[in-house]
Coordinates of N, CA, C and O in Angstrom, one line a residue:
M294 N 37.0 146.6 117.6 CA 36.0 145.9 116.6 C 35.8 144.3 117.0 O 36.8 144.4 118.5
T295 N 34.8 144.0 116.9 CA 34.2 142.6 117.6 C 34.3 141.8 116.5 O 34.5 141.9 115.6
G296 N 34.6 141.1 116.8 CA 34.3 139.2 116.5 C 33.6 139.4 115.4 O 33.8 138.3 113.8
G297 N 32.3 139.7 115.2 CA 31.7 139.8 114.3 C 31.2 140.9 113.9 O 30.9 140.2 113.0
Q298 N 31.7 141.5 113.6 CA 32.2 143.1 112.7 C 33.4 142.2 111.3 O 33.4 141.2 111.2
A299 N 32.8 142.8 110.6 CA 33.3 142.7 109.2 C 34.4 143.7 109.0 O 34.3 144.4 108.9
I300 N 35.0 142.8 107.5 CA 36.5 143.7 107.8 C 36.6 143.9 106.4 O 36.5 143.0 106.0
A301 N 36.8 145.2 106.4 CA 36.9 145.8 105.2 C 38.1 145.3 104.2 O 40.1 144.7 105.3
T302 N 38.3 145.0 103.4 CA 39.4 143.8 102.2 C 40.7 144.6 102.6 O 40.8 146.8 102.8
A303 N 41.7 143.8 102.3 CA 42.9 145.2 102.9 C 43.1 146.3 102.0 O 43.1 145.3 100.2
P304 N 43.6 147.1 101.2 CA 44.1 148.2 100.6 C 45.1 146.8 99.6 O 46.0 146.5 99.6
V305 N 45.6 147.4 98.5 CA 46.3 147.1 97.4 C 46.8 147.6 97.2 O 47.3 148.5 97.3
P306 N 48.5 147.5 97.5 CA 49.8 148.0 97.3 C 50.6 148.2 95.9 O 49.4 147.9 94.9
A307 N 51.2 149.6 96.7 CA 51.5 150.2 95.6 C 51.6 150.0 94.0 O 51.5 150.0 93.0
E308 N 52.6 148.8 93.8 CA 52.6 148.4 92.8 C 52.3 147.3 91.8 O 52.8 146.5 91.4
A309 N 51.2 146.3 92.7 CA 50.0 145.9 92.1 C 50.2 146.4 91.3 O 49.9 147.6 90.3
G310 N 50.4 144.6 89.9 CA 50.6 144.7 88.5 C 51.3 146.0 88.1 O 51.2 145.3 86.3
S311 N 52.6 146.2 88.7 CA 53.4 147.2 88.4 C 55.0 146.3 87.3 O 54.9 144.7 87.9
G312 N 55.9 146.4 87.2 CA 57.2 145.5 86.7 C 57.1 145.6 88.3 O 58.3 143.9 87.1
R313 N 57.7 146.3 88.5 CA 57.8 145.6 90.7 C 57.8 144.4 90.7 O 57.8 143.8 90.8
D314 N 56.1 144.2 90.7 CA 55.3 143.0 91.4 C 55.3 141.6 90.4 O 56.2 140.6 90.8
A315 N 55.9 142.3 88.7 CA 55.8 140.4 87.8 C 57.1 140.7 88.6 O 57.3 139.0 88.1
I316 N 58.2 140.9 88.8 CA 59.9 141.3 88.9 C 59.5 139.8 90.8 O 59.6 138.8 90.9
L317 N 59.0 140.4 91.1 CA 59.0 140.1 92.5 C 58.4 138.4 92.4 O 58.4 137.1 93.0
R318 N 57.2 138.4 92.1 CA 56.2 137.0 91.5 C 57.2 136.6 91.0 O 57.5 134.8 91.0
A319 N 58.3 136.6 89.7 CA 58.9 135.3 88.2 C 60.2 135.7 89.9 O 61.1 134.1 90.3
A320 N 60.7 135.9 90.7 CA 62.4 135.8 91.8 C 61.2 135.2 93.0 O 62.3 134.0 92.4
R321 N 60.2 135.2 92.9 CA 60.0 134.2 94.2 C 59.6 133.0 93.2 O 59.9 131.7 93.9
R322 N 59.1 132.8 92.4 CA 59.3 131.2 91.7 C 60.2 131.0 91.1 O 61.0 129.7 91.5
A323 N 61.9 131.5 91.1 CA 63.2 131.0 90.4 C 63.9 130.5 92.0 O 64.7 129.8 91.4
F324 N 63.8 131.3 93.1 CA 63.7 131.2 94.1 C 64.5 129.5 95.0 O 64.5 130.0 95.7
T325 N 62.6 129.6 94.6 CA 61.9 128.7 95.4 C 62.3 127.0 94.2 O 61.9 126.4 95.2
Q326 N 61.9 127.4 93.3 CA 61.9 126.4 92.4 C 63.5 126.2 92.3 O 63.5 124.8 92.0
R327 N 65.2 126.9 92.2 CA 65.9 126.0 91.7 C 67.0 126.8 93.1 O 66.9 128.2 93.7
P328 N 67.2 126.4 92.8 CA 69.0 126.0 93.9 C 69.5 128.1 94.0 O 69.7 128.7 92.3
Y329 N 70.3 129.4 94.0 CA 70.6 130.3 94.7 C 71.4 130.3 92.8 O 71.3 131.1 92.3
A330 N 72.8 129.4 92.6 CA 74.1 129.9 91.7 C 73.2 129.2 90.7 O 73.7 130.3 88.7
E331 N 71.5 128.8 90.1 CA 71.9 128.7 89.1 C 70.3 129.7 88.4 O 70.7 130.2 87.9
V332 N 70.2 130.6 89.5 CA 68.7 131.6 89.3 C 69.9 132.7 88.4 O 70.9 133.3 89.1
T333 N 69.5 133.4 87.5 CA 69.8 134.7 87.2 C 69.2 135.8 86.6 O 67.5 135.8 86.7
I334 N 69.7 137.1 87.1 CA 69.1 138.5 87.1 C 68.8 138.2 85.4 O 66.9 138.8 85.8
R335 N 68.8 137.9 84.3 CA 68.2 137.8 82.8 C 67.2 136.6 82.9 O 66.4 137.1 82.4
K336 N 67.3 136.0 84.1 CA 66.0 135.0 83.2 C 65.0 134.5 84.7 O 63.6 136.1 84.1
I337 N 65.1 136.0 85.1 CA 64.0 136.3 86.1 C 63.6 137.7 85.7 O 62.3 137.7 85.0
A338 N 64.2 138.5 84.6 CA 63.5 139.5 83.7 C 62.9 139.0 83.1 O 61.7 139.5 82.9
A339 N 63.4 138.0 81.6 CA 62.6 137.0 80.7 C 61.3 136.9 81.2 O 60.5 137.0 80.5
D340 N 61.1 136.5 82.4 CA 60.3 135.8 82.9 C 58.8 137.1 83.8 O 57.7 136.5 83.4
A341 N 59.9 138.1 84.1 CA 58.1 139.0 84.9 C 57.8 139.7 83.3 O 57.8 141.0 83.5
G342 N 58.8 139.1 82.1 CA 58.1 140.3 80.2 C 58.8 141.6 80.9 O 58.6 141.9 79.7
V343 N 60.5 142.3 81.7 CA 60.8 143.1 82.0 C 62.3 142.7 81.4 O 63.0 142.2 81.0
S344 N 63.0 144.2 81.2 CA 64.5 144.3 81.3 C 65.1 143.7 82.6 O 65.1 144.6 83.1
P345 N 66.6 143.4 82.4 CA 68.2 142.8 82.9 C 67.8 144.5 84.1 O 67.8 144.4 85.3
S346 N 67.8 145.3 83.8 CA 68.4 146.7 83.7 C 66.8 146.4 84.7 O 67.3 147.8 85.8
L347 N 66.0 146.9 84.4 CA 65.0 147.2 85.1 C 64.7 145.8 86.9 O 64.4 146.6 88.2
V348 N 64.8 145.2 86.6 CA 65.6 144.3 87.5 C 66.4 144.5 89.1 O 65.7 145.8 89.9
V349 N 67.3 145.3 87.6 CA 68.3 146.2 88.9 C 68.3 147.3 89.2 O 67.6 147.7 91.0
K350 N 67.3 148.6 88.4 CA 66.7 149.2 89.1 C 65.4 149.3 90.5 O 66.3 150.0 91.4
H351 N 64.8 148.5 90.1 CA 64.1 148.4 91.7 C 64.8 147.3 92.4 O 64.3 147.8 93.8
F352 N 66.0 146.3 92.4 CA 66.4 145.6 93.7 C 68.3 145.2 93.7 O 68.1 144.9 94.3
G353 N 68.5 145.1 92.3 CA 70.1 145.9 92.9 C 70.5 144.6 92.7 O 69.8 144.4 91.7
R354 N 72.0 143.8 93.0 CA 71.8 143.1 92.9 C 70.9 141.0 93.3 O 70.3 141.5 94.6
K355 N 71.9 140.2 92.7 CA 70.6 139.1 93.1 C 70.6 138.8 94.5 O 69.8 138.6 95.2
E356 N 71.3 138.9 95.4 CA 71.8 139.2 96.9 C 70.6 140.1 97.5 O 69.5 139.4 99.0
E357 N 70.3 141.1 96.9 CA 69.3 141.9 97.6 C 68.0 141.3 97.0 O 67.1 141.6 98.1
L358 N 67.2 141.0 95.7 CA 66.7 140.6 95.3 C 65.9 139.5 96.2 O 64.7 139.2 96.5
F359 N 67.5 138.9 96.1 CA 66.7 137.2 97.2 C 66.1 138.2 98.6 O 65.4 137.1 99.0
N360 N 67.4 138.5 99.5 CA 66.4 138.6 100.8 C 65.4 139.8 100.7 O 65.0 139.8 101.6
T361 N 65.1 140.3 99.1 CA 63.8 141.2 99.6 C 62.9 139.8 98.9 O 61.5 140.2 99.7
V362 N 63.4 138.3 98.8 CA 61.4 137.6 98.3 C 61.4 136.6 100.1 O 61.2 136.5 99.7
A363 N 62.8 136.7 100.7 CA 62.8 135.7 101.6 C 61.7 137.5 102.9 O 62.6 136.1 104.1
D364 N 61.9 137.6 102.2 CA 60.6 139.0 103.6 C 59.3 138.8 103.5 O 58.9 139.8 102.6
F365 N 59.1 137.6 104.8 CA 58.0 137.8 105.1 C 57.1 138.3 105.4 O 55.8 138.4 106.5
G366 N 58.1 139.3 106.3 CA 57.9 140.6 107.6 C 56.6 141.6 107.0 O 55.9 141.6 107.8
P367 N 56.4 142.4 106.3 CA 55.7 143.3 106.0 C 54.4 142.0 105.5 O 53.9 142.7 105.4
A368 N 54.3 140.8 105.5 CA 53.2 140.1 104.0 C 52.6 140.0 106.2 O 51.5 139.6 106.3
A369 N 53.4 139.7 107.3 CA 53.2 139.3 108.3 C 52.6 140.5 109.0 O 50.7 139.6 110.0
A370 N 53.3 141.3 108.8 CA 52.2 143.0 109.2 C 51.1 142.7 109.1 O 50.1 143.0 110.1
E371 N 50.9 142.6 107.4 CA 49.7 142.9 107.3 C 48.8 141.6 107.8 O 47.7 142.1 108.2
L372 N 49.0 140.9 107.9 CA 48.4 139.3 108.0 C 47.7 140.1 109.5 O 46.8 139.5 110.2
F373 N 48.2 139.2 110.3 CA 48.4 139.9 111.7 C 47.5 141.5 112.2 O 47.5 141.3 113.6
D374 N 47.5 142.5 111.6 CA 47.1 143.6 111.5 C 45.8 143.8 112.1 O 44.8 144.7 111.4
A375 N 45.4 143.5 113.3 CA 43.5 142.6 113.2 C 43.9 143.2 115.7 O 45.2 141.9 115.2
P376 N 42.8 143.1 115.8 CA 42.5 142.6 117.5 C 42.4 141.0 117.5 O 41.7 140.5 117.1
L377 N 43.0 141.1 118.6 CA 42.8 138.8 118.5 C 41.7 138.4 118.4 O 41.3 137.5 117.8
D378 N 40.4 139.7 118.5 CA 39.4 138.0 118.9 C 39.0 139.4 117.8 O 37.8 138.3 117.2
A379 N 39.3 139.3 116.6 CA 38.5 139.7 115.5 C 39.7 139.0 113.8 O 40.1 139.8 112.2
L380 N 41.6 138.7 114.9 CA 42.3 138.2 113.8 C 42.1 137.2 112.4 O 43.1 136.8 112.1
G381 N 41.0 136.2 113.0 CA 41.2 134.8 112.1 C 40.5 136.1 111.2 O 41.2 135.2 110.3
R382 N 40.1 136.5 111.1 CA 38.3 136.6 110.4 C 39.5 137.6 109.2 O 39.6 137.7 108.3
H383 N 40.2 138.4 109.7 CA 41.3 139.6 108.9 C 42.6 138.6 108.6 O 42.4 139.2 107.2
M384 N 42.5 137.7 109.3 CA 43.8 136.5 107.6 C 42.9 136.4 106.6 O 43.8 136.8 106.1
V385 N 41.9 135.8 107.3 CA 42.0 135.1 105.8 C 41.2 136.1 104.9 O 41.6 135.7 103.9
V386 N 40.2 136.6 105.3 CA 39.7 138.1 104.0 C 41.0 139.2 103.6 O 41.8 139.1 102.4
T387 N 42.2 139.1 104.6 CA 43.2 139.9 103.9 C 44.0 138.7 103.0 O 44.4 139.7 101.8
L388 N 44.7 137.5 103.4 CA 45.4 136.9 102.5 C 44.2 136.7 100.5 O 45.0 136.1 100.2
V389 N 42.8 136.3 101.0 CA 42.3 136.6 99.8 C 42.4 137.7 99.0 O 42.5 136.9 97.5
T390 N 42.3 138.1 99.8 CA 42.0 139.7 98.7 C 43.6 140.1 98.9 O 44.1 141.1 97.4
H391 N 44.3 139.2 99.2 CA 46.3 139.5 98.3 C 46.5 138.6 97.2 O 46.5 138.9 96.5
R392 N 46.2 137.6 97.7 CA 46.0 136.4 95.9 C 45.1 137.3 95.0 O 45.7 137.7 93.9
R393 N 44.0 138.2 95.1 CA 43.5 138.4 93.5 C 43.9 139.4 93.6 O 44.4 139.5 91.4
A394 N 44.6 140.8 94.1 CA 44.6 141.6 93.3 C 47.1 141.6 92.5 O 46.1 142.0 92.3
L395 N 47.1 140.7 93.4 CA 48.6 140.9 93.2 C 48.4 139.0 91.9 O 49.9 139.6 92.3
K396 N 47.8 138.2 91.7 CA 47.6 137.2 91.4 C 49.2 136.8 92.4 O 50.0 136.1 92.2
S397 N 49.6 136.7 93.6 CA 50.4 135.3 94.6 C 49.9 135.5 95.8 O 49.3 136.6 96.8
D398 N 50.7 134.3 97.1 CA 50.3 134.8 97.7 C 51.2 135.0 98.6 O 52.6 135.1 98.4
P399 N 51.3 135.4 99.3 CA 51.9 135.9 101.1 C 52.8 135.9 100.7 O 54.0 135.7 101.2
L400 N 52.2 133.6 101.7 CA 53.3 133.6 102.0 C 53.3 131.5 101.4 O 54.7 131.1 102.3
L401 N 53.0 131.4 100.3 CA 53.4 130.1 100.0 C 54.2 129.5 99.2 O 55.2 128.5 99.4
R402 N 55.2 130.4 99.6 CA 55.8 130.3 98.3 C 57.4 129.6 99.6 O 58.2 128.8 98.7
V403 N 57.6 129.2 101.0 CA 57.9 128.9 102.0 C 57.3 127.4 101.0 O 58.4 126.6 101.6
V404 N 57.0 127.3 100.9 CA 55.8 125.8 101.4 C 57.4 125.1 99.7 O 57.9 123.1 99.8
F405 N 58.3 126.5 98.3 CA 58.9 125.3 97.5 C 60.0 124.8 97.5 O 61.2 124.6 96.9
S406 N 60.4 125.6 99.6 CA 61.5 125.3 99.7 C 61.7 124.6 100.7 O 62.7 124.3 101.1
L407 N 61.3 123.7 101.2 CA 61.0 122.7 102.5 C 61.9 122.3 102.4 O 62.8 121.2 103.3
G408 N 62.6 121.4 100.6 CA 63.4 119.9 101.3 C 64.6 119.9 100.2 O 65.8 119.4 99.9
N409 N 65.0 121.2 100.1 CA 65.8 121.8 99.8 C 66.5 123.0 101.0 O 66.8 122.7 101.4
Q410 N 68.1 121.6 100.9 CA 69.4 122.3 101.5 C 69.9 124.1 101.7 O 70.9 123.6 101.9
D411 N 70.1 124.3 100.5 CA 70.6 125.7 100.3 C 70.3 127.0 100.2 O 70.0 127.0 101.9
E412 N 71.0 127.6 100.1 CA 70.4 128.8 100.7 C 69.1 128.9 100.7 O 68.4 130.4 101.5
R413 N 67.6 128.2 100.3 CA 66.4 128.1 100.2 C 66.3 128.0 101.6 O 65.6 128.8 102.5
S414 N 67.4 127.6 102.1 CA 67.1 127.3 103.7 C 65.8 128.9 104.8 O 65.5 129.1 105.6
L415 N 67.3 129.9 104.0 CA 67.0 130.8 104.0 C 64.9 131.2 104.5 O 64.7 132.3 105.7
L416 N 64.4 130.6 103.7 CA 63.2 131.4 103.5 C 62.2 130.5 104.5 O 61.2 131.0 104.9
R417 N 63.2 129.4 104.5 CA 62.6 128.7 106.0 C 62.3 129.2 106.9 O 61.4 129.3 108.3
D418 N 64.1 130.1 107.7 CA 64.3 130.5 108.9 C 63.2 132.0 108.4 O 62.6 132.4 109.9
R419 N 63.4 133.0 107.9 CA 63.1 134.0 108.1 C 60.9 133.6 108.0 O 61.0 134.7 108.9
F420 N 60.5 132.6 107.8 CA 59.4 132.6 107.7 C 59.3 132.4 108.9 O 58.0 132.7 109.8
H421 N 59.3 131.3 109.8 CA 59.5 131.1 111.1 C 59.7 132.5 111.9 O 59.4 132.4 113.1
E422 N 60.7 133.1 111.7 CA 60.8 134.2 112.3 C 60.2 135.1 112.0 O 59.4 135.9 113.1
Q423 N 59.2 135.5 111.8 CA 58.4 137.1 110.7 C 57.7 136.3 110.9 O 55.9 137.5 110.8
V424 N 56.4 135.0 110.8 CA 55.5 134.2 110.5 C 54.7 134.0 111.6 O 54.3 134.0 113.4
T425 N 56.0 132.6 112.1 CA 55.4 131.3 113.4 C 55.3 132.4 115.2 O 54.6 132.2 115.5
D426 N 56.8 132.5 115.2 CA 57.5 133.2 115.9 C 56.8 134.6 116.2 O 56.2 134.8 117.3
A427 N 56.1 135.7 115.6 CA 55.4 135.9 115.5 C 53.7 136.4 115.8 O 53.4 137.2 116.9
L428 N 53.2 135.2 115.3 CA 52.1 134.8 115.9 C 52.8 134.5 117.6 O 51.0 134.3 117.6
T429 N 53.4 133.1 117.7 CA 53.3 133.3 119.0 C 52.9 134.3 119.8 O 53.3 133.9 121.0
A430 N 54.1 135.6 120.2 CA 54.6 136.2 120.7 C 53.2 136.6 121.0 O 52.6 137.4 121.6
R431 N 52.0 136.9 119.7 CA 50.9 138.1 119.9 C 49.2 136.8 120.9 O 49.0 137.8 121.1
L432 N 49.7 135.7 120.9 CA 48.7 134.4 121.2 C 48.9 134.1 123.0 O 49.5 134.5 123.3
P433 N 47.6 134.2 123.2 CA 47.7 134.6 124.9 C 47.8 132.7 125.4 O 47.6 132.1 124.6
G434 N 47.2 132.4 126.7 CA 47.7 131.3 127.0 C 48.0 129.6 126.7 O 49.5 130.3 125.8
H435 N 47.6 128.4 127.6 CA 49.5 128.3 127.0 C 48.8 127.0 125.2 O 48.6 127.3 125.0
D436 N 50.3 126.5 125.3 CA 50.7 126.2 124.3 C 51.0 126.7 122.5 O 50.1 126.3 121.4
R437 N 51.1 128.4 123.5 CA 51.0 129.3 121.8 C 52.4 129.3 120.9 O 51.1 129.5 119.3
A438 N 53.6 128.6 121.6 CA 53.9 127.9 119.6 C 53.6 127.0 119.4 O 53.6 127.1 117.7
L439 N 52.5 125.7 119.3 CA 52.2 125.1 118.5 C 50.5 125.2 117.9 O 51.1 125.0 116.9
R440 N 49.8 126.5 118.4 CA 48.8 127.0 118.3 C 49.5 127.8 117.0 O 48.7 127.9 115.9
A441 N 50.2 128.2 117.1 CA 51.1 129.4 115.6 C 51.2 128.7 114.6 O 51.4 128.6 114.0
E442 N 51.8 127.7 115.0 CA 52.7 126.2 113.3 C 51.3 126.1 112.8 O 51.2 126.0 112.1
L443 N 50.3 125.4 113.6 CA 49.0 125.6 113.6 C 48.2 126.5 112.6 O 47.8 126.6 111.5
L444 N 48.9 127.5 113.5 CA 47.5 128.7 112.0 C 48.3 128.4 111.2 O 47.7 129.4 110.3
A445 N 49.3 128.9 111.0 CA 50.2 129.5 109.9 C 50.4 127.9 108.9 O 50.2 128.1 107.5
G446 N 50.2 126.4 109.8 CA 50.1 125.4 108.9 C 48.1 126.0 108.6 O 48.5 126.0 106.4
H447 N 46.7 126.4 109.1 CA 46.1 127.2 108.5 C 46.4 127.7 106.7 O 45.4 127.8 105.8
L448 N 46.6 128.9 106.8 CA 47.1 129.8 105.8 C 48.2 129.0 105.2 O 46.5 129.7 103.7
L449 N 48.7 128.2 105.4 CA 49.5 127.9 103.7 C 48.6 126.8 103.2 O 48.7 127.0 102.2
G450 N 48.0 126.7 103.8 CA 47.0 125.0 103.1 C 45.1 126.1 102.3 O 45.0 126.2 101.6
L451 N 45.0 127.1 102.8 CA 44.2 128.1 102.3 C 44.7 129.2 101.1 O 44.4 128.6 100.2
G452 N 45.9 129.1 100.9 CA 46.8 130.0 99.9 C 46.7 128.7 98.7 O 46.2 128.8 97.6
A453 N 47.5 127.2 99.2 CA 47.8 126.1 98.4 C 45.9 125.6 98.0 O 45.8 125.5 96.6
T454 N 44.5 125.0 98.6 CA 43.5 124.6 97.9 C 42.8 126.0 96.8 O 42.7 125.9 96.1
L455 N 43.1 127.6 97.4 CA 43.0 128.7 96.3 C 43.7 128.6 95.4 O 43.5 128.8 94.1
G456 N 44.8 128.7 95.1 CA 45.9 128.2 94.2 C 45.6 126.9 93.0 O 45.4 126.7 92.3
L457 N 45.1 125.6 93.9 CA 44.8 124.3 92.9 C 43.8 124.4 92.5 O 43.4 124.1 91.6
H458 N 43.0 124.5 93.2 CA 41.5 124.7 93.2 C 41.1 126.4 92.5 O 40.0 127.3 92.5
R459 N 42.2 127.2 90.9 CA 41.6 128.4 90.6 C 40.6 128.5 89.8 O 40.3 129.9 89.8
E460 N 40.1 128.0 89.4 CA 38.6 128.0 88.8 C 37.4 127.4 89.5 O 36.6 127.3 88.9
G461 N 37.3 126.8 91.0 CA 36.7 126.2 91.9 C 36.4 127.3 92.3 O 36.3 128.2 92.1
A462 N 34.7 127.2 93.8 CA 33.8 128.1 94.1 C 34.3 129.2 94.6 O 33.9 129.3 94.7
G463 N 36.1 128.5 95.5 CA 36.4 129.6 96.1 C 37.2 131.3 95.1 O 37.3 131.4 95.6
A464 N 36.8 130.5 93.5 CA 37.3 131.5 93.4 C 36.3 132.5 92.9 O 36.7 134.1 92.7
R465 N 35.5 131.5 93.1 CA 33.7 132.9 92.9 C 33.6 133.3 94.4 O 32.1 133.9 94.3
A466 N 33.6 132.8 95.2 CA 33.3 133.1 96.6 C 33.8 134.7 97.1 O 35.7 134.5 96.5
T467 N 33.7 135.2 97.5 CA 33.7 136.8 98.1 C 35.0 136.4 99.1 O 34.8 135.4 99.7
P468 N 35.6 137.1 99.3 CA 36.6 137.3 100.4 C 36.2 137.0 102.2 O 37.0 135.5 102.8
E469 N 34.9 137.8 101.8 CA 34.5 137.1 103.5 C 33.7 136.4 103.6 O 33.1 135.2 104.9
R470 N 33.1 135.5 102.5 CA 31.8 134.6 102.6 C 33.3 133.3 102.3 O 32.6 132.4 103.3
I471 N 34.7 133.4 102.3 CA 35.8 132.4 102.6 C 35.8 131.8 104.1 O 35.9 131.3 105.0
A472 N 35.8 133.9 105.3 CA 36.0 133.8 105.9 C 35.1 133.5 106.6 O 35.7 133.1 108.3
D473 N 33.7 133.7 106.7 CA 32.7 133.1 107.0 C 32.6 131.3 107.7 O 32.8 131.2 108.7
L474 N 33.0 130.3 106.9 CA 33.5 129.9 106.8 C 34.6 129.1 106.9 O 34.9 127.9 108.4
Y475 N 36.0 129.5 106.8 CA 37.3 129.2 107.9 C 37.8 130.1 108.8 O 38.4 129.1 109.1
A476 N 37.3 131.3 108.8 CA 37.9 132.1 110.3 C 38.3 131.4 111.3 O 37.8 131.0 112.1
P477 N 36.5 131.1 111.6 CA 36.0 130.1 113.0 C 37.8 129.2 113.7 O 37.7 128.9 114.7
A478 N 38.1 128.5 112.5 CA 38.8 127.4 112.8 C 40.1 127.7 113.0 O 40.9 127.9 114.4
L479 N 40.3 129.0 112.7 CA 41.9 130.2 113.4 C 42.1 130.7 114.5 O 42.5 130.2 115.2
Q480 N 40.6 131.2 114.6 CA 39.8 132.5 115.8 C 39.3 130.8 116.8 O 40.5 130.9 118.1
K481 N 40.0 130.0 116.5 CA 39.3 128.7 118.0 C 41.8 128.6 118.2 O 41.8 128.6 119.2
L482 N 42.1 128.7 117.2 CA 42.9 128.6 117.7 C 44.0 129.7 118.3 O 44.8 129.8 119.0
I483 N 43.1 131.3 117.3 CA 43.6 132.1 118.2 C 44.1 132.5 120.0 O 44.7 132.6 120.8
T484 N 42.4 131.8 120.5 CA 42.4 132.3 121.6 C 42.4 130.9 122.4 O 42.1 130.8 123.9
G485 N 42.6 130.3 121.6 CA 42.9 128.8 122.7 C 41.7 128.2 123.8 O 41.9 127.6 124.3

């Protein structure tokens, strides 16, 4: 695949739109906005519109649900699953497609944990390990860690912008058109 080829839109995970997906969205909100001790399975279930027993069935205890929320590995694997010469475009198309299909951003939850010192710091640690370090390992050339941090910032910025302007021009543009405009900056950071 070359940098000029279009990337097919990312597949929608099987749990899209299911109770499991609603639980994950509610848990992401809860764990990033409140201290761990204040989060309850009952409140997550209510926010997700499901029973507490369904939360336990899918995720077990609160600790296991938190660990699922703090895992950026699957999202990073999907975002970075392209050859280097097409990676910028792939990341943009995948991020936008994922946001639209699941009505959530695969990375943005880390931003809400930035000022907190409790268990939410695990979100930052996992993000650094599973996203930034994974990008650093893939990049060629000099300043790899710096370029990886800047790439992560671009991805978070794109997610924040799409969330902020939910009814804006970005909501009407195709993922491919957004990639046409946004991916060249990412690709420049990828290739150095």
